[in-house]
Coordinates of C-alpha atoms in Angstrom, one line a residue:
M920 CA -12.9 -23.0 16.3
T921 CA -11.2 -24.5 13.2
E922 CA -7.5 -25.2 13.2
S923 CA -6.9 -22.3 10.8
N924 CA -8.8 -19.9 13.0
A925 CA -6.9 -21.1 16.1
S926 CA -3.6 -20.5 14.2
V927 CA -4.7 -16.9 13.3
A928 CA -5.8 -16.2 16.9
T929 CA -2.4 -17.4 18.2
L930 CA -0.5 -15.3 15.7
M931 CA -2.6 -12.3 16.6
R932 CA -1.7 -12.6 20.3
T933 CA 2.0 -13.2 19.6
L934 CA 2.5 -10.4 17.1
G935 CA 0.1 -8.1 18.9
Q936 CA 2.4 -8.0 21.8
Q937 CA 5.4 -7.1 19.6
V938 CA 4.1 -4.4 17.2
D939 CA 5.4 -1.0 18.3
A940 CA 3.5 2.2 17.6
E941 CA 6.5 4.3 18.6
R942 CA 8.7 2.6 16.1
L943 CA 6.1 3.4 13.4
R944 CA 6.2 7.0 14.6
R945 CA 10.0 7.1 14.3
H946 CA 10.0 5.7 10.8
V947 CA 7.4 8.3 9.7
Q948 CA 9.3 11.2 11.3
I949 CA 12.6 10.2 9.6
L950 CA 11.1 9.5 6.2
A951 CA 8.7 12.5 6.2
G952 CA 11.3 15.2 7.1
E953 CA 11.3 16.4 3.5
P954 CA 9.8 15.6 0.1
R955 CA 11.5 12.7 -1.7
S956 CA 11.4 12.2 -5.4
R957 CA 13.8 10.7 -8.0
R958 CA 13.4 13.6 -10.3
R959 CA 12.6 16.6 -8.1
A960 CA 14.4 15.7 -4.8
P961 CA 16.9 13.0 -5.7
E962 CA 19.2 13.4 -2.7
A963 CA 16.3 13.1 -0.3
M964 CA 15.1 10.1 -2.2
R965 CA 18.4 8.4 -1.9
R966 CA 18.5 9.2 1.9
A967 CA 15.1 7.6 2.2
E968 CA 16.3 4.5 0.3
V969 CA 19.4 4.1 2.5
Y970 CA 17.3 4.4 5.6
V971 CA 14.8 1.7 4.4
E972 CA 17.7 -0.6 3.3
D973 CA 19.4 -0.3 6.6
E974 CA 16.2 -1.0 8.6
L975 CA 15.4 -4.0 6.5
R976 CA 18.9 -5.5 6.8
A977 CA 18.8 -4.8 10.6
A978 CA 15.6 -6.9 10.7
G979 CA 17.4 -9.8 8.9
W980 CA 16.2 -9.3 5.3
K981 CA 18.3 -9.5 2.1
V982 CA 17.7 -6.4 0.1
D983 CA 18.0 -6.2 -3.6
R984 CA 18.1 -2.7 -5.1
R985 CA 16.7 -3.0 -8.7
P986 CA 17.3 0.0 -10.9
F987 CA 15.2 0.5 -14.0
D988 CA 15.4 2.6 -17.1
V989 CA 12.1 2.9 -19.1
R990 CA 11.1 4.9 -22.1
W991 CA 7.9 6.4 -23.4
R992 CA 5.6 5.4 -20.5
L993 CA 2.2 6.9 -20.1
G994 CA 1.7 8.1 -16.6
S995 CA 0.8 11.2 -14.6
T996 CA 2.3 14.3 -13.1
D997 CA 3.8 14.5 -9.6
R998 CA 3.3 18.3 -9.6
H999 CA 2.3 19.9 -6.3
G1000 CA -1.4 20.5 -6.2
N1001 CA -2.4 17.4 -8.2
R1002 CA -5.2 16.5 -5.8
A1003 CA -7.0 13.5 -7.3
L1004 CA -8.5 12.0 -10.4
P1005 CA -8.9 12.7 -13.2
L1006 CA -5.1 12.5 -13.3
K1007 CA -3.2 14.9 -15.5
L1008 CA -1.7 12.4 -18.0
R1009 CA 1.9 12.7 -19.1
L1010 CA 3.9 10.7 -21.6
H1011 CA 7.3 10.3 -20.0
P1012 CA 10.1 10.0 -22.6
R1013 CA 12.5 8.4 -20.2
L1014 CA 12.5 7.6 -16.5
R1015 CA 15.3 6.1 -14.4
G1016 CA 14.5 4.8 -10.9
A1017 CA 14.9 1.9 -8.6
N1018 CA 12.7 -0.4 -6.5
L1019 CA 13.8 -2.2 -3.4
V1020 CA 12.9 -5.9 -3.0
A1021 CA 13.6 -7.9 0.1
D1022 CA 13.3 -11.5 1.2
L1023 CA 14.3 -13.4 4.3
P1024 CA 17.3 -15.8 4.0
G1025 CA 15.9 -19.3 3.6
S1026 CA 12.4 -18.2 2.5
A1027 CA 12.9 -19.8 -1.0
P1028 CA 10.6 -17.4 -2.9
V1029 CA 11.3 -19.2 -6.2
E1030 CA 10.1 -22.6 -4.8
R1031 CA 6.9 -21.7 -3.1
P1032 CA 4.3 -19.0 -3.7
T1033 CA 5.1 -15.7 -2.0
V1034 CA 2.9 -12.8 -0.8
V1035 CA 4.2 -9.4 -1.7
I1036 CA 3.7 -6.5 0.8
G1037 CA 4.4 -3.2 -0.9
A1038 CA 4.3 0.6 -0.5
H1039 CA 5.6 3.5 -2.6
L1040 CA 8.5 5.5 -1.3
D1041 CA 8.2 8.7 -3.4
T1042 CA 6.1 11.8 -2.8
V1043 CA 4.7 14.5 -5.0
D1044 CA 6.6 17.7 -5.4
G1045 CA 6.6 19.9 -2.3
S1046 CA 5.0 17.4 0.1
P1047 CA 6.9 15.5 2.9
G1048 CA 4.3 12.8 2.5
A1049 CA 3.8 11.5 6.0
D1050 CA 0.5 9.8 5.2
D1051 CA 1.2 9.5 1.4
N1052 CA 3.2 7.4 1.8
A1053 CA 5.6 7.3 4.7
S1054 CA 2.7 5.6 6.6
G1055 CA 2.7 2.7 4.2
V1056 CA 6.5 2.4 4.2
A1057 CA 6.6 2.4 8.0
V1058 CA 4.1 -0.5 8.1
V1059 CA 6.4 -2.4 5.7
L1060 CA 9.4 -1.8 8.0
E1061 CA 7.5 -2.9 11.1
V1062 CA 6.2 -6.0 9.3
A1063 CA 9.8 -6.7 8.4
R1064 CA 10.8 -6.6 12.1
L1065 CA 7.9 -8.8 13.2
L1066 CA 8.4 -11.5 10.5
G1067 CA 12.2 -11.4 10.9
R1068 CA 11.7 -12.8 14.4
L1069 CA 9.7 -15.8 13.4
P1070 CA 11.4 -19.2 13.9
A1071 CA 10.9 -20.1 10.2
P1072 CA 11.2 -17.6 7.4
P1073 CA 7.7 -17.1 5.8
A1074 CA 7.0 -16.9 2.1
V1075 CA 6.7 -13.1 2.1
T1076 CA 8.5 -10.6 -0.2
L1077 CA 8.7 -6.9 0.7
A1078 CA 8.8 -4.2 -2.0
L1079 CA 9.3 -0.5 -1.9
F1080 CA 8.2 1.1 -5.2
D1081 CA 9.6 4.2 -6.9
M1082 CA 7.6 6.7 -9.0
E1083 CA 4.1 5.7 -7.9
E1084 CA 3.3 9.4 -8.1
L1085 CA 4.3 9.4 -11.8
G1086 CA 1.7 6.8 -12.7
L1087 CA 2.7 3.5 -10.9
I1088 CA 5.9 3.4 -12.9
G1089 CA 8.0 1.4 -10.4
S1090 CA 5.4 -1.1 -9.5
R1091 CA 4.7 -1.8 -13.2
V1092 CA 8.3 -2.8 -13.5
A1093 CA 8.4 -4.7 -10.3
A1094 CA 5.2 -6.7 -11.0
K1095 CA 6.6 -7.8 -14.4
E1096 CA 9.9 -8.8 -12.9
L1097 CA 8.6 -10.6 -9.9
S1098 CA 5.9 -12.5 -11.7
K1099 CA 8.5 -13.8 -14.2
A1100 CA 10.9 -14.9 -11.5
R1101 CA 8.6 -16.4 -8.9
R1102 CA 5.0 -17.5 -8.1
I1103 CA 3.0 -14.8 -6.4
A1104 CA 0.1 -15.9 -4.3
G1105 CA -1.1 -12.4 -3.7
M1106 CA -0.1 -8.8 -3.0
I1107 CA -1.0 -6.3 -0.2
C1108 CA -0.5 -2.6 -1.1
L1109 CA -0.3 -0.1 1.7
E1110 CA -1.5 3.3 0.5
S1111 CA -2.0 6.4 2.8
V1112 CA -2.9 4.3 5.9
G1113 CA -2.2 6.7 8.8
V1114 CA -5.0 9.3 9.0
F1115 CA -8.2 8.7 11.0
S1116 CA -11.0 10.9 12.3
A1117 CA -13.9 10.3 14.6
E1118 CA -15.6 13.5 13.5
P1119 CA -18.9 13.1 11.7
G1120 CA -18.6 14.2 8.1
S1121 CA -14.8 13.7 8.0
Q1122 CA -15.2 11.0 5.3
R1123 CA -16.2 11.9 1.8
L1124 CA -17.1 9.7 -1.2
P1125 CA -16.1 10.1 -4.8
P1126 CA -18.8 11.3 -7.2
G1127 CA -20.9 8.3 -8.3
F1128 CA -19.6 6.1 -5.6
A1129 CA -22.9 5.6 -3.7
L1130 CA -24.5 4.4 -6.9
A1131 CA -21.7 2.1 -8.0
F1132 CA -20.9 0.6 -4.6
R1133 CA -24.0 0.7 -2.5
D1134 CA -22.9 -1.7 0.3
A1135 CA -19.7 0.3 1.1
A1136 CA -21.5 3.6 0.8
T1137 CA -24.2 2.3 3.2
A1138 CA -21.5 1.3 5.7
V1139 CA -19.9 4.8 5.6
R1140 CA -23.3 6.4 5.9
A1141 CA -24.0 4.3 9.0
K1142 CA -20.9 5.7 10.6
E1143 CA -22.2 9.3 9.9
Y1144 CA -19.3 9.7 7.5
R1145 CA -16.7 9.3 10.2
G1146 CA -13.2 8.6 8.8
D1147 CA -12.4 6.1 11.5
F1148 CA -12.0 3.0 9.4
T1149 CA -9.6 1.4 6.9
L1150 CA -10.9 0.6 3.4
V1151 CA -9.8 -2.8 1.9
V1152 CA -10.2 -2.8 -1.8
H1153 CA -10.1 -6.2 -3.5
R1154 CA -11.4 -8.2 -6.4
R1155 CA -13.1 -11.6 -6.6
S1156 CA -9.7 -13.3 -6.6
S1157 CA -8.9 -11.8 -3.2
D1158 CA -12.3 -11.9 -1.4
A1159 CA -11.1 -14.2 1.3
A1160 CA -7.9 -12.2 1.9
A1161 CA -9.8 -9.0 2.3
E1162 CA -12.1 -10.6 4.8
L1163 CA -9.2 -12.0 6.8
W1164 CA -7.6 -8.5 6.9
R1165 CA -10.8 -7.0 8.1
R1166 CA -11.3 -9.6 10.8
A1167 CA -7.7 -9.3 12.0
A1168 CA -8.0 -5.5 12.2
A1169 CA -11.2 -5.8 14.2
E1170 CA -9.4 -8.0 16.7
A1171 CA -6.4 -5.8 17.1
S1172 CA -5.9 -3.5 20.1
P1173 CA -7.1 -0.8 19.5
A1174 CA -9.7 -2.4 17.3
L1175 CA -9.7 -1.0 13.8
P1176 CA -12.9 -1.1 11.8
G1177 CA -12.5 -2.2 8.2
I1178 CA -14.8 -1.8 5.3
T1179 CA -14.2 -4.2 2.4
L1180 CA -15.0 -3.0 -1.2
R1181 CA -14.9 -5.4 -4.2
D1182 CA -13.8 -3.9 -7.5
P1183 CA -16.2 -5.6 -9.9
R1184 CA -13.7 -5.7 -12.7
P1185 CA -11.8 -8.9 -13.7
D1186 CA -8.0 -9.1 -13.2
G1187 CA -6.0 -8.5 -16.4
P1188 CA -6.2 -6.0 -19.3
L1189 CA -10.0 -6.3 -19.6
G1190 CA -10.3 -4.6 -16.1
V1191 CA -8.3 -1.6 -17.4
L1192 CA -10.6 -1.2 -20.3
I1193 CA -13.7 -1.4 -18.2
G1194 CA -12.2 1.3 -15.9
L1195 CA -12.0 3.7 -18.9
A1196 CA -15.7 3.2 -19.5
V1197 CA -16.8 3.5 -15.8
P1198 CA -14.9 6.4 -14.2
P1199 CA -16.0 5.7 -10.5
V1200 CA -14.1 2.4 -10.5
N1201 CA -10.8 4.2 -11.5
H1202 CA -10.5 5.4 -7.9
L1203 CA -10.1 1.7 -6.9
G1204 CA -6.9 1.4 -8.9
R1205 CA -5.0 4.5 -7.7
S1206 CA -2.0 2.7 -6.3
D1207 CA 0.5 0.0 -6.9
H1208 CA -1.8 -2.9 -6.4
A1209 CA -3.2 -2.1 -9.8
S1210 CA 0.0 -3.2 -11.5
F1211 CA -0.4 -6.6 -10.0
W1212 CA -4.1 -6.8 -10.9
N1213 CA -3.2 -6.1 -14.4
R1214 CA -1.0 -9.2 -14.4
R1215 CA -3.8 -11.3 -13.0
I1216 CA -2.3 -11.4 -9.5
P1217 CA -4.8 -11.2 -6.6
A1218 CA -4.2 -8.0 -4.6
L1219 CA -5.5 -5.8 -1.9
M1220 CA -5.2 -2.1 -1.5
V1221 CA -5.3 -1.1 2.2
T1222 CA -6.0 2.6 2.5
G1223 CA -7.3 5.5 4.5
T1224 CA -8.9 6.8 1.3
A1225 CA -6.3 9.6 0.8
N1226 CA -7.9 12.9 -0.4
F1227 CA -11.4 11.7 0.5
R1228 CA -10.4 12.0 4.2
N1229 CA -7.1 13.7 4.5
A1230 CA -7.2 17.5 4.1
H1231 CA -3.4 17.5 3.9
Y1232 CA -3.2 15.1 0.9
H1233 CA -0.4 16.1 -1.6
R1234 CA 0.3 19.3 0.4
P1235 CA 3.2 20.6 2.5
T1236 CA 1.1 20.0 5.6
D1237 CA 1.1 16.2 5.2
T1238 CA 3.4 15.9 8.3
P1239 CA 4.0 13.2 10.9
E1240 CA 1.9 14.8 13.7
T1241 CA -1.3 14.3 11.7
L1242 CA -1.1 10.5 11.9
D1243 CA -2.7 8.1 14.4
Y1244 CA 0.1 5.7 15.4
P1245 CA -1.8 3.2 17.6
R1246 CA -4.2 2.6 14.7
L1247 CA -1.2 2.4 12.3
A1248 CA 0.0 -0.4 14.6
A1249 CA -3.4 -2.2 14.0
V1250 CA -2.9 -1.8 10.3
T1251 CA 0.6 -3.4 10.7
L1252 CA -0.8 -6.4 12.7
A1253 CA -3.6 -7.1 10.2
T1254 CA -1.2 -6.9 7.3
A1255 CA 1.3 -9.3 8.8
V1256 CA -1.4 -11.8 9.7
T1257 CA -3.0 -11.7 6.3
A1258 CA 0.3 -12.2 4.5
L1259 CA 1.1 -15.2 6.7
H1260 CA -2.3 -16.8 6.2
W1261 CA -3.1 -15.7 2.7
P1262 CA -6.0 -17.8 1.5
C1263 CA -5.3 -19.8 -1.7
T1264 CA -8.2 -19.1 -4.1
R1265 CA -6.6 -19.9 -7.5

């Protein structure tokens, strides 16, 4: 066993004893009590913000609320019933929101490369969003508690994004601001990570997926289309990080199968243009990691595949009792370990 592998194994044992599925359940229950949106449910959104800020501060993190005011941004609708791609495009004349960014005291994010762990806080109209995306926010909060206990503050930044459901608006702002202010080694996006199913046929694939991504499709087929895994979407720049996440999840208790899927596009604006020409790959950029890819920052999207597994996606029935909290704990552990041992590939 190499020194690096031994370090990961030790960290897995230490954090594995501390991650708490019941805390994750409590976070989701509190956050998913009602829809939350800056435009459609502003009071609920502010209550969710306050809860997240309080939990981060209680775990020892410094929280910076970063308001933004943007004009004429191309995005999408957060209307109830917007099920999946193709997105219903909208040109937003003006949007005012706020992201939350947190660092541990003494972590020196300006002086050394940091890994960003992020999730979006908002929901679509009419959905309490337990899976989409209180599950991701809950993982961020539990990671905050685990990392806050370490003897030395790690180079990890936490981010909760606003207006993902309007077209990644908040993460676009955050990726620009963070990349100007500090060096970012990589980013992990947690998107709809709480729903699992052992039933054959519970996992679907997007049209054209099997032709475009044969290895991943074969892996899903071998499982008889069971939705019992987490998908880790990455690009060449984050190959090693995706494999580390998959390996850590497999060693968690309970063990969580992971399937890695490489987006063939390059980081940067060229990747966006290729996506317009090859529609199946657009599914791989459906969350806030895409804002970091577009700035040439290595990133992962960790996901339960949203509407391709979850029948409650973007519906009023996306409620806390539909989530699998022991497996959500495994997602938390793998995410923390990957952030702390992010492989340097650039």
